[in-house]
Coordinates of C-alpha atoms in Angstrom, one line a residue:
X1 CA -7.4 78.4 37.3
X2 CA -10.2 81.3 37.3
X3 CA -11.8 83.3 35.0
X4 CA -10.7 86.5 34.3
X5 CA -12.7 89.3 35.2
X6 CA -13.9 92.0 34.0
X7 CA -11.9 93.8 31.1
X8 CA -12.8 97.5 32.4
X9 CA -13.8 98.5 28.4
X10 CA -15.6 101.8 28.7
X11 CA -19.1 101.2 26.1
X12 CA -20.9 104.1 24.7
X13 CA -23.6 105.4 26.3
X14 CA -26.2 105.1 24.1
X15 CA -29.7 103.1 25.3
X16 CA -30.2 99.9 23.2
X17 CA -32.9 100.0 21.1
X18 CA -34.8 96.7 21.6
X19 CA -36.0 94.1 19.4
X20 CA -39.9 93.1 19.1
X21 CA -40.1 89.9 21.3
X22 CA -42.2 87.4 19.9
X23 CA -46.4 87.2 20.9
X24 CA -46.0 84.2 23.5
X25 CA -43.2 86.0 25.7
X26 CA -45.0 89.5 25.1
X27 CA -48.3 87.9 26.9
X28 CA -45.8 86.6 29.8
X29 CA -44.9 90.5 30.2
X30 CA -48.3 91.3 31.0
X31 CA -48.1 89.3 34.3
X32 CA -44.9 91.1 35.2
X33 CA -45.6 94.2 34.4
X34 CA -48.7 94.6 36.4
X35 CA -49.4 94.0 40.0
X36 CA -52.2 92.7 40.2
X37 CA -54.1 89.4 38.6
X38 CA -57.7 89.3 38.4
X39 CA -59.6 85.8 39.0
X40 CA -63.1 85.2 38.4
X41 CA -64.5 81.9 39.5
X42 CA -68.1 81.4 38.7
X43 CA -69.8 78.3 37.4
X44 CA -72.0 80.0 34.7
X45 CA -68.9 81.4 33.4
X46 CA -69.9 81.7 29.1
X47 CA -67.3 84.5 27.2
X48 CA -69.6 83.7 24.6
X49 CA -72.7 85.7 26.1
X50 CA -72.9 88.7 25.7
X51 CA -73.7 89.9 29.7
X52 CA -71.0 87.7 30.3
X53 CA -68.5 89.3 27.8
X54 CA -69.8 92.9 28.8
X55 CA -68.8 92.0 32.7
X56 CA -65.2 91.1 30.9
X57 CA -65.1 94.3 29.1
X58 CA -66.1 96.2 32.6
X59 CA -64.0 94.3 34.7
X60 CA -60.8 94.8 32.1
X61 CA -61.0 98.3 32.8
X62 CA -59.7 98.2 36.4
X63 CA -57.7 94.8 35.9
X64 CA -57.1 94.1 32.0
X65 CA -54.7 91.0 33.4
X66 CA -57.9 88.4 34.0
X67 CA -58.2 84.6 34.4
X68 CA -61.9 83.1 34.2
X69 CA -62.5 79.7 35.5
X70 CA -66.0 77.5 36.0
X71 CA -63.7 74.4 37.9
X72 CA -62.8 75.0 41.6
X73 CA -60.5 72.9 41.7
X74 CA -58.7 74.3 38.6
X75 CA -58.8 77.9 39.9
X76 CA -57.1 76.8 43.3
X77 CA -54.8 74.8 41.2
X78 CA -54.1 78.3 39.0
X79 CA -53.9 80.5 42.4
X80 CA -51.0 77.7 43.8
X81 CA -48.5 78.8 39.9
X82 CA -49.0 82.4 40.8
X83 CA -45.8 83.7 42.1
X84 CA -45.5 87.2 40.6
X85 CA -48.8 89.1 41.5
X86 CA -50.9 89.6 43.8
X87 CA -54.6 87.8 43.1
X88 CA -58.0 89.7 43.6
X89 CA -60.9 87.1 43.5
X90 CA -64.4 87.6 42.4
X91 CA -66.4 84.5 43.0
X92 CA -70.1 83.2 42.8
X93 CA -71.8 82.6 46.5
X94 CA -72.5 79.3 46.2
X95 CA -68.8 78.3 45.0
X96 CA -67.2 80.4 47.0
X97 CA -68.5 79.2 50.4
X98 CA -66.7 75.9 49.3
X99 CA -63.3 77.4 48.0
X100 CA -62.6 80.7 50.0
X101 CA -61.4 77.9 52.8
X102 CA -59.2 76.6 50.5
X103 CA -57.5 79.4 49.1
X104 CA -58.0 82.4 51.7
X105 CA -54.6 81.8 53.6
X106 CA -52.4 81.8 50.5
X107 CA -50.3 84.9 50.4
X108 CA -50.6 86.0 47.1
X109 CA -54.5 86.3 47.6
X110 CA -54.5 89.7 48.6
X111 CA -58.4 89.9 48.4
X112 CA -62.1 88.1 47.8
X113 CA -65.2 89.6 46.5
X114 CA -68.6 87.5 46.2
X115 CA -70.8 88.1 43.4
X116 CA -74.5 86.9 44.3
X117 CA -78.0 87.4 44.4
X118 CA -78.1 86.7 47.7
X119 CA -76.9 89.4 49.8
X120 CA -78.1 88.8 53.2
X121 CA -77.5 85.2 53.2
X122 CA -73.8 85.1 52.0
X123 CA -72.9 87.9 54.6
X124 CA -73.5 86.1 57.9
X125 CA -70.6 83.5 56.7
X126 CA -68.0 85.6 55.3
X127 CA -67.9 87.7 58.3
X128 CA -65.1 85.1 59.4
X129 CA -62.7 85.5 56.5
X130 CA -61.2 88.9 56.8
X131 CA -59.4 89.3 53.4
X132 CA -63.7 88.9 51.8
X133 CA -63.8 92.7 51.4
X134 CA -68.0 92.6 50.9
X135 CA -70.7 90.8 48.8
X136 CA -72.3 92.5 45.8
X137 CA -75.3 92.0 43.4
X138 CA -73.6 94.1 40.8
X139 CA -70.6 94.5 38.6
X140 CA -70.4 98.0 38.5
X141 CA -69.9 97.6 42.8
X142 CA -67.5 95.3 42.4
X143 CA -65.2 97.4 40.3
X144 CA -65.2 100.2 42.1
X145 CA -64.3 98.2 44.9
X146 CA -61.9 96.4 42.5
X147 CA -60.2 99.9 41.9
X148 CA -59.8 100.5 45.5
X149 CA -58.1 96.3 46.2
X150 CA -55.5 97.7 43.1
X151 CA -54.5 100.8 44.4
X152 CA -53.6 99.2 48.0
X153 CA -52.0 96.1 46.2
X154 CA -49.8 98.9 44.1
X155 CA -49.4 100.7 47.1
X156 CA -47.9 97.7 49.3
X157 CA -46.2 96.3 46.7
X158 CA -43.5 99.3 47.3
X159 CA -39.8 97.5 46.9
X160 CA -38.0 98.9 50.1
X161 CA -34.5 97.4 51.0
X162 CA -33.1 97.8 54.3
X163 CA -29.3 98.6 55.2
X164 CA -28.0 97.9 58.9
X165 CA -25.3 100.1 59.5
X166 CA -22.7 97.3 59.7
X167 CA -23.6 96.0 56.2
X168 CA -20.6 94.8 54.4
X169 CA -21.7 95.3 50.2
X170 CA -21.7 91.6 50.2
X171 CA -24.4 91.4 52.2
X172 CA -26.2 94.2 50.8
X173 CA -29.7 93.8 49.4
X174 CA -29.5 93.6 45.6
X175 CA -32.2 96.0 45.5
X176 CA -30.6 98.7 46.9
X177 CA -27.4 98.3 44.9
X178 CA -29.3 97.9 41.4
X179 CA -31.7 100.6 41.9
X180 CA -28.8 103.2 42.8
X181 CA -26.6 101.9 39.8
X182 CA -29.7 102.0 37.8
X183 CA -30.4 105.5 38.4
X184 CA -26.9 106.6 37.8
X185 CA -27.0 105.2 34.9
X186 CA -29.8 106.2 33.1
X187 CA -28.6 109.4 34.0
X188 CA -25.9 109.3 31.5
X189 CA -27.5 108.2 28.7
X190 CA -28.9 110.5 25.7
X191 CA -32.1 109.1 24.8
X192 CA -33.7 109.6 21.7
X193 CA -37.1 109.8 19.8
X194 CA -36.6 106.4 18.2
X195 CA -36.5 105.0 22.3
X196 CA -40.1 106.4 22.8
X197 CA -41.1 105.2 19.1
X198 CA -39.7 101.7 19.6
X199 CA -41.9 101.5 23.4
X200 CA -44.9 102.7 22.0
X201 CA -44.5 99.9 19.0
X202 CA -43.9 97.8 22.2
X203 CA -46.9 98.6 24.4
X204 CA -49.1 98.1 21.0
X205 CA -48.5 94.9 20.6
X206 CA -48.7 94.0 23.8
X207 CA -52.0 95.0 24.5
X208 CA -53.3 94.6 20.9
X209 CA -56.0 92.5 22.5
X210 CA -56.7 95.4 24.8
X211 CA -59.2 98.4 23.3
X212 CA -59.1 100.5 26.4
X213 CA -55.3 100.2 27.0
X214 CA -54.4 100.8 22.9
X215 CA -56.9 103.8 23.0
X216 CA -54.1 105.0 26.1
X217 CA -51.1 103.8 24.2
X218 CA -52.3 106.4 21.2
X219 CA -52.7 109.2 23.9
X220 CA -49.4 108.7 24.8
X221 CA -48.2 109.1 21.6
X222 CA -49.6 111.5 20.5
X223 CA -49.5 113.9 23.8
X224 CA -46.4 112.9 25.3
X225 CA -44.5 115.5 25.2
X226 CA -47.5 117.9 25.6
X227 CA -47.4 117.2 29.6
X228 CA -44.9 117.1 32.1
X229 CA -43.6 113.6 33.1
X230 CA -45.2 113.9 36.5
X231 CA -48.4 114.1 35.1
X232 CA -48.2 110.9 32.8
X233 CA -46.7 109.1 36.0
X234 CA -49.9 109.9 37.7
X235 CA -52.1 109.3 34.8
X236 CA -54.4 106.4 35.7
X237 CA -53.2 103.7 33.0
X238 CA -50.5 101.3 31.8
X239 CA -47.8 103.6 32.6
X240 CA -47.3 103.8 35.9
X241 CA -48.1 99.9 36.8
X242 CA -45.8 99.3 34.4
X243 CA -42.9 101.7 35.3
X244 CA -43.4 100.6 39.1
X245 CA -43.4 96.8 38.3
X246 CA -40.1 97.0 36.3
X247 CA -38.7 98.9 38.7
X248 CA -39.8 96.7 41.7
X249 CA -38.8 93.2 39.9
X250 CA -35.7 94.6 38.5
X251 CA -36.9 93.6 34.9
X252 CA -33.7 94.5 32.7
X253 CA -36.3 93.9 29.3
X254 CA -38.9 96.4 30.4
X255 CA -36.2 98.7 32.3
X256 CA -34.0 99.6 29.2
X257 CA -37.2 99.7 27.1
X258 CA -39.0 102.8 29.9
X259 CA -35.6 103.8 30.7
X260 CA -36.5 107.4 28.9
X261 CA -39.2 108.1 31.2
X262 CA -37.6 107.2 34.3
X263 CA -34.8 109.8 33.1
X264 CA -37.8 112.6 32.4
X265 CA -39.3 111.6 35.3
X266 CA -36.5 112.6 37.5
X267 CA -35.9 115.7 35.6
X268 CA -39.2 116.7 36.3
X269 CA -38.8 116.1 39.7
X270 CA -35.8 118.0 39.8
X271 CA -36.9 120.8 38.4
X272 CA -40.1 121.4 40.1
X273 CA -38.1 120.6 43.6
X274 CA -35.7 123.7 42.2
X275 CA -38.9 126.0 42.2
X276 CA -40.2 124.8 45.3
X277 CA -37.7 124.2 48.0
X278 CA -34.2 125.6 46.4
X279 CA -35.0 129.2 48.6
X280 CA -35.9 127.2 51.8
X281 CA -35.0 128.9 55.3
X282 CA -32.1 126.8 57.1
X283 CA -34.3 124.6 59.8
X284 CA -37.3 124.5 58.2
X285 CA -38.9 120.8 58.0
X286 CA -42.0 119.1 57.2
X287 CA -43.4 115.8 58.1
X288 CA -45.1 113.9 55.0
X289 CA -46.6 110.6 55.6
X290 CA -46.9 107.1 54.0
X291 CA -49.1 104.5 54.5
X292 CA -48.9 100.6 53.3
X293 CA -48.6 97.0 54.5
X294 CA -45.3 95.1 54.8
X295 CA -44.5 91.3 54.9
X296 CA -43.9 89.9 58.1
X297 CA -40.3 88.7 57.2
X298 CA -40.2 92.8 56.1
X299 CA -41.8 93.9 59.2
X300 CA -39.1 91.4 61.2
X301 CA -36.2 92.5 59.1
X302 CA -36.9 96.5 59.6
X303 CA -37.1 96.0 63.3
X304 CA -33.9 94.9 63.1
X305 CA -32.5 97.8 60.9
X306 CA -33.8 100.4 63.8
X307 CA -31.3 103.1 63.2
X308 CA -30.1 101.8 59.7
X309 CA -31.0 102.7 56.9
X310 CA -34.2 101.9 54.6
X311 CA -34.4 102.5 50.7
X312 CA -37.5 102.6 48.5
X313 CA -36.6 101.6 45.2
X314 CA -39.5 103.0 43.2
X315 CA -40.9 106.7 42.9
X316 CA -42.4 107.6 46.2
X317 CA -45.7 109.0 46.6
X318 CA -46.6 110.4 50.1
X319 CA -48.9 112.9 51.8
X320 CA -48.9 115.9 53.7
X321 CA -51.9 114.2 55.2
X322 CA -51.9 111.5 57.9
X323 CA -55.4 110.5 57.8
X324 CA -55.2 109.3 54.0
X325 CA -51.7 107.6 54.8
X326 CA -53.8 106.0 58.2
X327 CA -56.3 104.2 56.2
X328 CA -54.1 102.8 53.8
X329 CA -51.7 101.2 56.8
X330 CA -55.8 100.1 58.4
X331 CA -56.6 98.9 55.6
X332 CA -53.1 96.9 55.1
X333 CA -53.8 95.5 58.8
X334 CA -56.7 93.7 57.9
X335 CA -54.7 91.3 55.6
X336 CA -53.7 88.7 58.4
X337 CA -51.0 88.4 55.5
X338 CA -48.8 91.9 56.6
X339 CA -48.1 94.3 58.9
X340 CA -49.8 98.0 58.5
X341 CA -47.4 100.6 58.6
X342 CA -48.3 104.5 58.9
X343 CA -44.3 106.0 58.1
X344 CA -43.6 109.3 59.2
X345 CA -41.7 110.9 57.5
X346 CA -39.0 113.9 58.5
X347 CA -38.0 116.2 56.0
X348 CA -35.4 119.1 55.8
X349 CA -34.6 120.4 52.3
X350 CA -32.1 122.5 53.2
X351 CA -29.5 120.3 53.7
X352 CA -30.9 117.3 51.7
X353 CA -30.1 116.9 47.7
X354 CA -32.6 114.4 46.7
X355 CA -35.1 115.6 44.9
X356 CA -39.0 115.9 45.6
X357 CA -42.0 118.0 45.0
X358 CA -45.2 118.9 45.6
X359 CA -47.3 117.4 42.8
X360 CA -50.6 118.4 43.8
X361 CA -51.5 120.6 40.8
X362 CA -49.1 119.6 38.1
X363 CA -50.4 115.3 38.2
X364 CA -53.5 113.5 36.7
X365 CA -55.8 113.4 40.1
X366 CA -54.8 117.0 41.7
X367 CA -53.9 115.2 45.4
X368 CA -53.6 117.8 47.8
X369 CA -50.9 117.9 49.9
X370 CA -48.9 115.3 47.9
X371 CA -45.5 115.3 47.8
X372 CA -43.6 113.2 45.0
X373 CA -39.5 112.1 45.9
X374 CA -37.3 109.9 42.8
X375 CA -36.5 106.8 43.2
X376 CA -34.1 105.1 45.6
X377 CA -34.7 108.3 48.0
X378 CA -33.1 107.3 51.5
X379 CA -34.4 107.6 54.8
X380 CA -32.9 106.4 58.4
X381 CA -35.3 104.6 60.8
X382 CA -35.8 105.9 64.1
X383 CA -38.7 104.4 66.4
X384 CA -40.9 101.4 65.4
X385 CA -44.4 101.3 67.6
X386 CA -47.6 99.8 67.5
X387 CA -50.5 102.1 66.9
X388 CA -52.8 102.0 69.7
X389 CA -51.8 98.9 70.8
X390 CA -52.3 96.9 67.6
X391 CA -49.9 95.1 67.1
X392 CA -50.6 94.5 63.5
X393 CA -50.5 98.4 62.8
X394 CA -47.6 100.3 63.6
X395 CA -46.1 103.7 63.1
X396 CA -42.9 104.2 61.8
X397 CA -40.6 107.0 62.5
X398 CA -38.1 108.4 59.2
X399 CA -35.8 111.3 59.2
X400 CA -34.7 111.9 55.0
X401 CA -30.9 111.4 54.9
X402 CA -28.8 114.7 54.5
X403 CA -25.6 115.0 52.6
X404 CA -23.0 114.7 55.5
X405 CA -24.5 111.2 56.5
X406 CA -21.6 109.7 57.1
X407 CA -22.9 106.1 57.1
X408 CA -24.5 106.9 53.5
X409 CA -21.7 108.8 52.1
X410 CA -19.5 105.5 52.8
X411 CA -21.8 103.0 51.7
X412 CA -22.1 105.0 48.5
X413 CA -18.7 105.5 47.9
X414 CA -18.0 101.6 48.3
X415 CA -20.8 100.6 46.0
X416 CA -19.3 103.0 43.1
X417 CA -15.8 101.6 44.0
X418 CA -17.2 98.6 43.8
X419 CA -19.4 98.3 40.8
X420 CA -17.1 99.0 37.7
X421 CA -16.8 102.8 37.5
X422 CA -14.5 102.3 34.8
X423 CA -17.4 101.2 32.8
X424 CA -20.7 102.9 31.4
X425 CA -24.1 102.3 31.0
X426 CA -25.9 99.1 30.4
X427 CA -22.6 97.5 30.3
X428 CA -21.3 98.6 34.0
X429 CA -25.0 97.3 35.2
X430 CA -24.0 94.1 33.5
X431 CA -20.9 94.2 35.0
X432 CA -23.0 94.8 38.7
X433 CA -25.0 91.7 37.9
X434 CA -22.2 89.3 37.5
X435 CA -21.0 90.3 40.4
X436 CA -24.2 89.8 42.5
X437 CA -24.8 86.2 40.8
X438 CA -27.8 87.6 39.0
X439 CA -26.6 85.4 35.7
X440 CA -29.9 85.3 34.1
X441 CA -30.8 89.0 34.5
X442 CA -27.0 90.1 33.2
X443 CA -28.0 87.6 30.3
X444 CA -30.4 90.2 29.5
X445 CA -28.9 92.8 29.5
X446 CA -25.6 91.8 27.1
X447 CA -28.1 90.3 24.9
X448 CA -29.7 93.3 24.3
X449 CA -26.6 95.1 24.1
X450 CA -25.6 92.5 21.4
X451 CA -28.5 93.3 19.2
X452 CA -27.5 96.8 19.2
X453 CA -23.8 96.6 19.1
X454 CA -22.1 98.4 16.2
X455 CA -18.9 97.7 15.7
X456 CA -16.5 94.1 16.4
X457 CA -14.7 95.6 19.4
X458 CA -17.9 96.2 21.2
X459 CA -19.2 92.5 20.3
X460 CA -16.0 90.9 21.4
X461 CA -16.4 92.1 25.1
X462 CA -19.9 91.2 24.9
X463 CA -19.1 87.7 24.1
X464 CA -16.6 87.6 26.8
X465 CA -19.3 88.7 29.2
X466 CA -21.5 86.2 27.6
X467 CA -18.7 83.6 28.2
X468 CA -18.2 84.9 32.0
X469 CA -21.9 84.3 32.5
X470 CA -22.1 80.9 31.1
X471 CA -18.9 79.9 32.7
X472 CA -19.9 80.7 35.9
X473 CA -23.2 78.9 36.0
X474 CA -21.3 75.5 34.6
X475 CA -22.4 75.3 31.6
X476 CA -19.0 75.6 29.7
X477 CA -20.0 74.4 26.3
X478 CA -22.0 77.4 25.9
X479 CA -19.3 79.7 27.4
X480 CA -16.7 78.3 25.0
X481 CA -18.8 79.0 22.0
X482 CA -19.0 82.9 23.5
X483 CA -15.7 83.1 24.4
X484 CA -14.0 81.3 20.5
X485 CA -16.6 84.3 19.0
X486 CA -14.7 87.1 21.0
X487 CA -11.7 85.7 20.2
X488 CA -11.9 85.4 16.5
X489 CA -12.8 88.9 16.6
X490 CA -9.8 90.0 18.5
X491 CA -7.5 88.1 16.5
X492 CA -8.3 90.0 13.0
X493 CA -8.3 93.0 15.2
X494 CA -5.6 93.2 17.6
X495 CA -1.7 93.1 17.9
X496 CA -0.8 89.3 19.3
X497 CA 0.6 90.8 22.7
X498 CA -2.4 92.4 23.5
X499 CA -3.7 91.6 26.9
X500 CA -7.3 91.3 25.5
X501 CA -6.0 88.2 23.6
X502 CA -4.1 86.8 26.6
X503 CA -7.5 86.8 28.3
X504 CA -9.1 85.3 25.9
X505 CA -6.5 82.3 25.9
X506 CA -6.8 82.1 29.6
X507 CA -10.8 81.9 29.8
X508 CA -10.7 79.2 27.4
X509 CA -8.0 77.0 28.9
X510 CA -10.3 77.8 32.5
X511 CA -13.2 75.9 30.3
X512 CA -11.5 73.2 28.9
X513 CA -9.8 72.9 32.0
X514 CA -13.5 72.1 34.1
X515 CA -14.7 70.0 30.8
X516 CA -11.3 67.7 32.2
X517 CA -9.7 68.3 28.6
X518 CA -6.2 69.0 30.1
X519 CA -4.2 68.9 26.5
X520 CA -6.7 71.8 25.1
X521 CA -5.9 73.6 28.8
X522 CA -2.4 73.4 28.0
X523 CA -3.1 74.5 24.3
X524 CA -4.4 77.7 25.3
X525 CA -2.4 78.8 28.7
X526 CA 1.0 78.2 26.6
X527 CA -0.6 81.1 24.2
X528 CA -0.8 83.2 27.4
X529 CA 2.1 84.7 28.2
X530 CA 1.2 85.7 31.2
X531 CA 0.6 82.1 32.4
X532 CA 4.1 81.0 30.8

């Protein structure tokens, strides 16, 4: 006695427009929308001196997501909840001899920094912890070498998903299914000023405690549409940690409420690739290069993908330089935590539709030699070998997939098959998430699409997804309530034969059936004729 599926209803396409989530779950976003956590551990520690709040206000210019403590033991404590970021430590000499033991082999400390006035002395013993990245005497020191820690934590906190060629989809990596879904989807939808107006009323008050970051919120504002996309994606500020973190944690909130700029963003893309490449001799190929660290379990599960195929799920920023891409895999080596990998990357744009483009005039820093690709671009491994016999650094061989892959062609032609193309929009994403177990994040999304709903037929399948959800993760008084909602609905709307209300019957019976009330199961599966 199962629970019906989906009812293939095609929704509009329109992006919801969300809701103002309340202060407490606003200042929970901030974790998850950045990579990086700062923590600084110092016993003197007084937010109501002034040197001590101007080292805040420095310090919240590289990292405005900071944590201060003056207990050891409480900060080792904090490090131990953190499951989300990645923590960069500042920490006085004399504690830190005492704590770095205690906390330096935890893998979300990426990396340590000691704040002292004794230079010389507090060298000779961190020389033995290798993610202690040097000991200062100043602040302004310690955030440029802050800004540095960042940009490598942002850098190898890439989402990649890997795909052996014998995959089944049910043993796909979500990742790589969400992401492609994702993008086809937002696609599709018309977005509108009100979208941008209702993120920027977002972004205020999340960092209304923030001067710097409002001062960049306003910018935005008030310049967006006086520069290309690619430019605000490389603009140094809240934009890009926050389009990247979305993207990487599959945040549905912070995903529908950026979704315009992902949209533009590939547009952009697009269009400068049409300039650049669209002319391109038959043959022709590049090399552009990549460096970051991976996991271990990464790292072990890429090996065993040699000849597969391997996904990342964000933007992708590489170089038409190795030695830049070298010294961020070096520098990823040093973290006894991951892997450093130096990707190589093969390129042919004549018989490759993905977009990318060379970005080094058009973005915020003028890189040379970069070259930008959209998200969820596909590449197939070929060789995997250490770099000069390290075997903590390796280099990584990639060849861009073209359109007659077969292998890709196949698994994207399954996943489409497979993931509602009846359906549209946030709906068919909901649909996806069902379907992959991922209850709480297809929660999300019909919530949202709730709110924004604007007429009864829409709300009734959005309580019977509602319903599906709840159902499935046991907890049937919830799903009943859902499902009696889009029933009510459907009876003041539809013809009694109509299979939408036969579903409805059936769903319910499947509820009162697991809450072992058999005469309310009979009740409702005598209603369904097809049952009968």
């Amino acid at each position: 006695m199962g629970n019906s599926q989906s009812n293939g209803t095609k929704q509009n396409e329109s992006t919801p427009v969300l809701s103002t989530s309340t202060t407490a779950n606003r200042r929970m976003n901030i974790q998850r929308m950045q990579t990086v956590l700062l923590i600084w551990l110092d016993n003197n520690i007084n937010e109501n001196n002034v040197d001590c709040s101007n080292t805040i206000k420095q310090l919240k210019r590289v990292v405005n997501n900071i944590s201060t403590f003056t207990d050891g033991n409480q900060c080792v404590e904090f490090i131990q909840t953190i499951n989300i970021n990645k923590v960069c430590m500042i920490v006085s000499g004399s504690l830190g001899k005492h704590i770095v033991p205690h906390v330096h082999d935890k893998a979300q400390l990426d990396t340590i920094f000691i704040f002292c006035n004794n230079q010389e002395w507090h060298k000779q013993w961190t020389q033995e912890w290798p993610k202690i990245k040097g000991v200062f005497t100043d602040i302004t020191s310690i955030c440029e070498a802050l800004k540095q820690a960042v940009r490598r934590c942002e850098q190898n906190a890439t989402s990649i998903s890997f795909v052996a060629s014998n995959k089944k989809l049910d043993q796909l990596d979500p990742s790589f299914m969400y992401t492609q879904i994702l993008k086809e989807i937002l696609l599709t939808i018309n977005f509108e000023d009100k979208h941008f107006e209702e993120f920027i009323t977002y972004c205020r008050e999340v960092y209304e405690d923030d001067e710097n970051e409002l001062k960049n919120v306003n910018q935005l504002q008030t310049t967006y549409k006086n520069k290309i996309p690619i430019w605000w994606y490389t603009w140094d500020a809240f934009f890009y940690r926050m389009l990247n973190c979305a993207l990487r944690s599959m945040n549905i909130d912070m995903l529908v409420r950026i979704g315009f700029f992902i949209k533009d963003l590939h547009r952009d893309i697009q269009r400068l690739h049409s300039g650049q490449f669209d002319d391109q001799q038959p043959g022709k190929k590049f090399t552009v290069y990549r460096g970051q660290g991976l996991s271990k379990e990464d790292f072990t599960e890429m090996t065993k993908t040699k000849g597969g195929l391997l996904s990342f799920n964000n933007f992708l920023s590489t170089s038409k330089k190795p030695d830049i891409s070298l010294n961020f895999a070096q520098q990823a080596a040093t973290n006894p935590d991951l892997i450093g990998i130096l990707f190589v990357i093969s390129v042919n744009p004549a018989d490759s539709k993905t977009p990318f483009a060379s970005v080094s005039d058009v973005g915020y820093f003028h890189i040379e030699d970069e070259i930008l690709f959209s998200m969820h671009t596909i590449f197939r491994i070929g060789d995997i070998k250490p770099i000069d016999g390290n075997n903590h650094l390796h280099e990584v061989t990639l060849t861009l997939t073209n359109d007659n892959d077969q292998d890709l062609r196949t698994l994207t032609h399954h996943i489409r098959q497979e993931t509602f193309p009846d359906s549209n929009g946030w709906y068919r994403l909901g649909l996806l998430l069902i379907k992959m177990s991922q209850f709480a994040k297809a929660q999300e999304v019909y919530e949202v699409l709730h709110h924004q709903a604007t007429n009864e037929s829409d709300k009734a399948n959005i309580y019977h997804q509602l319903g599906r959800i709840k159902y499935f993760q046991e907890e049937y008084q919830e799903a009943l309530s859902y499902y009696e909602k889009a029933l009510v609905i459907r009876q003041q709307s539809l013809p009694p034969n109509h299979p939408h209300l036969a579903m409805s019957y059936n769903n319910i019976g499947a509820v009162y059936y697991n809450m072992r009330d058999y005469s309310k199961t009979l009740f409702y599966y005598e209603k369904d004729p097809a049952i009968l």
